[in-house]
PDB file of C-alpha atoms in Angstrom:
ATOM      1  CA  MET I  15      -8.110 -29.794 -25.726  1.00 62.00           C
ATOM      2  CA  ASN I  16      -5.412 -28.387 -23.662  1.00 81.00           C
ATOM      3  CA  PHE I  17      -4.156 -25.041 -23.983  1.00 87.00           C
ATOM      4  CA  LYS I  18      -3.276 -22.120 -21.583  1.00 93.00           C
ATOM      5  CA  ILE I  19      -4.706 -18.746 -21.636  1.00 95.00           C
ATOM      6  CA  LEU I  20      -3.389 -15.860 -19.604  1.00 96.00           C
ATOM      7  CA  SER I  21      -5.541 -12.746 -19.155  1.00 96.00           C
ATOM      8  CA  TRP I  22      -3.572  -9.653 -17.836  1.00 94.00           C
ATOM      9  CA  ASN I  23      -4.888  -6.002 -17.146  1.00 92.00           C
ATOM     10  CA  VAL I  24      -1.394  -4.483 -17.669  1.00 92.00           C
ATOM     11  CA  GLN I  25      -2.502  -0.911 -17.031  1.00 90.00           C
ATOM     12  CA  GLY I  26      -0.133   0.244 -19.722  1.00 89.00           C
ATOM     13  CA  CYS I  27       2.356  -1.400 -22.014  1.00 89.00           C
ATOM     14  CA  GLY I  28       4.282   1.896 -22.603  1.00 86.00           C
ATOM     15  CA  ASP I  29       6.453   1.916 -19.490  1.00 87.00           C
ATOM     16  CA  TRP I  30      10.161   0.579 -19.934  1.00 89.00           C
ATOM     17  CA  ARG I  31       9.338  -2.018 -17.072  1.00 93.00           C
ATOM     18  CA  PHE I  32       6.576  -3.668 -18.955  1.00 94.00           C
ATOM     19  CA  LEU I  33       8.483  -5.632 -21.337  1.00 95.00           C
ATOM     20  CA  PRO I  34      10.974  -7.412 -19.055  1.00 96.00           C
ATOM     21  CA  ALA I  35       8.202  -8.166 -16.747  1.00 95.00           C
ATOM     22  CA  ALA I  36       6.184  -9.497 -19.572  1.00 96.00           C
ATOM     23  CA  ARG I  37       8.913 -11.746 -20.914  1.00 96.00           C
ATOM     24  CA  GLN I  38       9.241 -13.103 -17.349  1.00 96.00           C
ATOM     25  CA  VAL I  39       5.540 -13.912 -17.066  1.00 95.00           C
ATOM     26  CA  LEU I  40       5.694 -15.549 -20.589  1.00 95.00           C
ATOM     27  CA  ARG I  41       8.758 -17.841 -19.511  1.00 95.00           C
ATOM     28  CA  ASP I  42       7.128 -18.731 -16.286  1.00 96.00           C
ATOM     29  CA  TYR I  43       3.656 -19.730 -17.497  1.00 92.00           C
ATOM     30  CA  LYS I  44       4.366 -20.785 -21.018  1.00 90.00           C
ATOM     31  CA  GLN I  45       0.803 -19.975 -22.385  1.00 94.00           C
ATOM     32  CA  ASP I  46      -0.564 -20.388 -25.899  1.00 96.00           C
ATOM     33  CA  LEU I  47      -2.819 -17.217 -25.770  1.00 97.00           C
ATOM     34  CA  VAL I  48      -2.404 -14.045 -23.976  1.00 97.00           C
ATOM     35  CA  VAL I  49      -4.959 -11.395 -23.492  1.00 97.00           C
ATOM     36  CA  PHE I  50      -3.579  -7.896 -22.636  1.00 95.00           C
ATOM     37  CA  VAL I  51      -6.309  -5.370 -21.537  1.00 94.00           C
ATOM     38  CA  GLU I  52      -5.724  -1.796 -20.945  1.00 91.00           C
ATOM     39  CA  PRO I  53      -2.421  -1.515 -22.871  1.00 92.00           C
ATOM     40  CA  ARG I  54      -2.793   2.287 -23.398  1.00 90.00           C
ATOM     41  CA  ILE I  55      -0.985   2.096 -26.631  1.00 90.00           C
ATOM     42  CA  SER I  56      -1.870   1.357 -30.191  1.00 90.00           C
ATOM     43  CA  GLY I  57      -0.845   1.412 -33.750  1.00 91.00           C
ATOM     44  CA  ARG I  58       2.796   0.762 -34.646  1.00 93.00           C
ATOM     45  CA  ARG I  59       3.957   0.955 -31.059  1.00 91.00           C
ATOM     46  CA  ALA I  60       1.520  -1.712 -30.187  1.00 92.00           C
ATOM     47  CA  ASP I  61       2.889  -3.643 -33.162  1.00 93.00           C
ATOM     48  CA  SER I  62       6.279  -3.298 -31.798  1.00 94.00           C
ATOM     49  CA  VAL I  63       5.527  -4.444 -28.178  1.00 94.00           C
ATOM     50  CA  ILE I  64       3.682  -7.506 -29.571  1.00 95.00           C
ATOM     51  CA  ALA I  65       6.517  -8.436 -31.898  1.00 95.00           C
ATOM     52  CA  SER I  66       9.282  -7.838 -29.186  1.00 95.00           C
ATOM     53  CA  LEU I  67       7.330 -10.471 -27.129  1.00 96.00           C
ATOM     54  CA  GLY I  68       7.797 -12.988 -29.780  1.00 96.00           C
ATOM     55  CA  PHE I  69       4.133 -13.587 -30.888  1.00 96.00           C
ATOM     56  CA  PRO I  70       3.725 -14.371 -34.358  1.00 97.00           C
ATOM     57  CA  ASN I  71      -0.106 -13.814 -34.340  1.00 97.00           C
ATOM     58  CA  SER I  72      -2.160 -11.050 -32.702  1.00 97.00           C
ATOM     59  CA  HIS I  73      -5.441  -9.275 -33.026  1.00 97.00           C
ATOM     60  CA  ARG I  74      -6.279  -5.751 -31.270  1.00 95.00           C
ATOM     61  CA  VAL I  75      -9.179  -3.588 -30.257  1.00 94.00           C
ATOM     62  CA  GLU I  76      -7.199  -0.334 -30.155  1.00 91.00           C
ATOM     63  CA  ALA I  77      -7.046   1.749 -27.054  1.00 82.00           C
ATOM     64  CA  ALA I  78      -8.764   5.026 -27.136  1.00 79.00           C
ATOM     65  CA  GLY I  79      -6.024   7.246 -25.879  1.00 70.00           C
ATOM     66  CA  PHE I  80      -5.286   6.173 -22.299  1.00 70.00           C
ATOM     67  CA  SER I  81      -8.418   4.061 -21.883  1.00 77.00           C
ATOM     68  CA  GLY I  82      -9.657   0.728 -23.153  1.00 82.00           C
ATOM     69  CA  GLY I  83      -7.830  -1.563 -25.495  1.00 92.00           C
ATOM     70  CA  ILE I  84      -7.791  -5.443 -26.050  1.00 96.00           C
ATOM     71  CA  TRP I  85      -4.946  -7.376 -27.535  1.00 96.00           C
ATOM     72  CA  LEU I  86      -4.964 -11.053 -28.242  1.00 98.00           C
ATOM     73  CA  ALA I  87      -1.540 -12.593 -29.022  1.00 97.00           C
ATOM     74  CA  TRP I  88      -0.894 -16.184 -29.553  1.00 97.00           C
ATOM     75  CA  TYR I  89       1.699 -18.770 -30.739  1.00 96.00           C
ATOM     76  CA  ASP I  90       1.288 -21.198 -33.515  1.00 95.00           C
ATOM     77  CA  THR I  91       0.443 -24.029 -31.245  1.00 94.00           C
ATOM     78  CA  ILE I  92      -3.340 -22.768 -31.553  1.00 96.00           C
ATOM     79  CA  SER I  93      -5.360 -21.093 -34.094  1.00 96.00           C
ATOM     80  CA  VAL I  94      -7.686 -18.220 -33.231  1.00 98.00           C
ATOM     81  CA  GLU I  95     -10.637 -17.024 -35.186  1.00 98.00           C
ATOM     82  CA  VAL I  96     -12.129 -13.688 -34.381  1.00 98.00           C
ATOM     83  CA  LEU I  97     -15.877 -13.901 -34.661  1.00 97.00           C
ATOM     84  CA  PHE I  98     -16.984 -10.756 -33.369  1.00 95.00           C
ATOM     85  CA  ASN I  99     -15.149  -7.498 -32.413  1.00 94.00           C
ATOM     86  CA  HIS I 100     -16.491  -4.765 -30.036  1.00 93.00           C
ATOM     87  CA  LEU I 101     -15.017  -2.003 -28.168  1.00 92.00           C
ATOM     88  CA  GLN I 102     -15.420  -3.786 -24.749  1.00 94.00           C
ATOM     89  CA  PHE I 103     -14.966  -7.365 -25.930  1.00 96.00           C
ATOM     90  CA  VAL I 104     -13.711  -9.805 -28.386  1.00 98.00           C
ATOM     91  CA  HIS I 105     -15.386 -13.123 -29.174  1.00 98.00           C
ATOM     92  CA  PHE I 106     -13.256 -15.702 -30.735  1.00 98.00           C
ATOM     93  CA  CYS I 107     -12.809 -19.446 -31.513  1.00 97.00           C
ATOM     94  CA  ILE I 108      -9.592 -21.252 -30.289  1.00 97.00           C
ATOM     95  CA  SER I 109      -8.658 -24.406 -31.848  1.00 95.00           C
ATOM     96  CA  GLY I 110      -5.860 -26.731 -30.756  1.00 91.00           C
ATOM     97  CA  LYS I 111      -3.515 -27.652 -33.954  1.00 89.00           C
ATOM     98  CA  ALA I 112      -2.504 -30.798 -32.401  1.00 87.00           C
ATOM     99  CA  ASP I 113      -6.009 -32.226 -31.744  1.00 87.00           C
ATOM    100  CA  GLY I 114      -8.283 -29.988 -33.637  1.00 83.00           C
ATOM    101  CA  HIS I 115     -10.524 -29.505 -30.576  1.00 90.00           C
ATOM    102  CA  SER I 116     -12.066 -26.067 -30.208  1.00 94.00           C
ATOM    103  CA  VAL I 117     -13.621 -23.878 -27.755  1.00 96.00           C
ATOM    104  CA  LEU I 118     -15.415 -20.485 -27.889  1.00 97.00           C
ATOM    105  CA  ALA I 119     -14.044 -17.656 -25.814  1.00 98.00           C
ATOM    106  CA  THR I 120     -15.060 -13.984 -25.119  1.00 98.00           C
ATOM    107  CA  THR I 121     -12.694 -11.729 -23.416  1.00 97.00           C
ATOM    108  CA  VAL I 122     -14.085  -8.478 -21.754  1.00 96.00           C
ATOM    109  CA  TYR I 123     -12.642  -5.152 -20.834  1.00 94.00           C
ATOM    110  CA  ALA I 124     -15.565  -3.326 -19.813  1.00 93.00           C
ATOM    111  CA  SER I 125     -15.903   0.384 -19.496  1.00 90.00           C
ATOM    112  CA  SER I 126     -15.099   1.759 -16.219  1.00 88.00           C
ATOM    113  CA  SER I 127     -18.260   3.880 -16.220  1.00 88.00           C
ATOM    114  CA  SER I 128     -21.590   2.250 -15.454  1.00 88.00           C
ATOM    115  CA  THR I 129     -23.135   4.114 -18.315  1.00 90.00           C
ATOM    116  CA  GLY I 130     -20.685   2.582 -20.691  1.00 87.00           C
ATOM    117  CA  ARG I 131     -21.130  -0.803 -19.338  1.00 90.00           C
ATOM    118  CA  LYS I 132     -24.781  -0.804 -20.020  1.00 92.00           C
ATOM    119  CA  HIS I 133     -24.013  -0.961 -23.712  1.00 90.00           C
ATOM    120  CA  LEU I 134     -22.163  -4.085 -23.074  1.00 93.00           C
ATOM    121  CA  TRP I 135     -24.629  -6.334 -21.485  1.00 92.00           C
ATOM    122  CA  PRO I 136     -27.238  -6.589 -24.085  1.00 94.00           C
ATOM    123  CA  TYR I 137     -24.386  -7.861 -26.528  1.00 94.00           C
ATOM    124  CA  LEU I 138     -23.281 -10.369 -24.009  1.00 94.00           C
ATOM    125  CA  ARG I 139     -27.091 -11.513 -23.500  1.00 94.00           C
ATOM    126  CA  ARG I 140     -27.639 -11.923 -27.113  1.00 94.00           C
ATOM    127  CA  LEU I 141     -24.135 -13.772 -27.521  1.00 94.00           C
ATOM    128  CA  THR I 142     -25.012 -16.142 -24.604  1.00 93.00           C
ATOM    129  CA  ALA I 143     -28.191 -17.114 -26.370  1.00 94.00           C
ATOM    130  CA  SER I 144     -26.332 -18.342 -29.475  1.00 92.00           C
ATOM    131  CA  ILE I 145     -23.695 -20.394 -27.719  1.00 95.00           C
ATOM    132  CA  THR I 146     -24.049 -24.201 -28.242  1.00 93.00           C
ATOM    133  CA  ALA I 147     -20.539 -25.228 -27.982  1.00 93.00           C
ATOM    134  CA  PRO I 148     -17.873 -25.177 -24.906  1.00 95.00           C
ATOM    135  CA  TRP I 149     -17.426 -21.480 -23.985  1.00 96.00           C
ATOM    136  CA  VAL I 150     -15.119 -19.533 -21.697  1.00 96.00           C
ATOM    137  CA  LEU I 151     -16.049 -15.702 -20.618  1.00 96.00           C
ATOM    138  CA  PHE I 152     -13.235 -13.860 -18.758  1.00 96.00           C
ATOM    139  CA  GLY I 153     -11.793 -10.584 -18.406  1.00 94.00           C
ATOM    140  CA  ASP I 154     -12.077  -7.347 -16.479  1.00 92.00           C
ATOM    141  CA  PHE I 155     -15.706  -6.347 -16.118  1.00 92.00           C
ATOM    142  CA  ASN I 156     -14.780  -3.219 -13.945  1.00 88.00           C
ATOM    143  CA  ALA I 157     -17.803  -4.263 -11.574  1.00 85.00           C
ATOM    144  CA  THR I 158     -18.240  -6.126  -8.323  1.00 82.00           C
ATOM    145  CA  LEU I 159     -20.915  -8.186  -7.097  1.00 78.00           C
ATOM    146  CA  SER I 160     -20.722  -6.645  -3.528  1.00 80.00           C
ATOM    147  CA  LEU I 161     -18.968  -3.910  -1.804  1.00 79.00           C
ATOM    148  CA  THR I 162     -16.875  -6.539   0.268  1.00 78.00           C
ATOM    149  CA  ASP I 163     -15.270  -7.627  -3.203  1.00 75.00           C
ATOM    150  CA  ARG I 164     -13.610  -4.178  -3.531  1.00 72.00           C
ATOM    151  CA  LYS I 165     -10.050  -3.411  -2.143  1.00 70.00           C
ATOM    152  CA  SER I 166      -9.310   0.261  -1.419  1.00 61.00           C
ATOM    153  CA  CYS I 167      -6.270   2.055  -0.299  1.00 54.00           C
ATOM    154  CA  LEU I 168      -6.020   5.445   1.611  1.00 47.00           C
TER     155      LEU I 168
END
């Protein structure tokens, strides 16, 4: 089981600078699966961006206007089966085509409001209770453990 995953809060894929930057990242890191969160575009425009980056496979939780959105995009080196879709996360199984090994994965893009995040935690708790295989949980939880974890600019 050896595959690379990149999770990237892109804060918008519609800007003309996104595609050249994304292509450079893809060349530099050679990952099998990329998770883009907060793309701020959806529909045909999202299809076009994903295709122009060279991904033959993808799955999306559409952005709601300028908020949210989770894209999974992957190459044929792996197979991805989406097991559960939610506005704030995607739970899926990744299998390596070369060795057949698999791992469960959950990628999160949590609501920026604490009220919205309250809907996320019960789902993740139930999901955790059912996991019996290797599992990775990652993403942007829009929360910090302590105030010292935050960066701020004036």
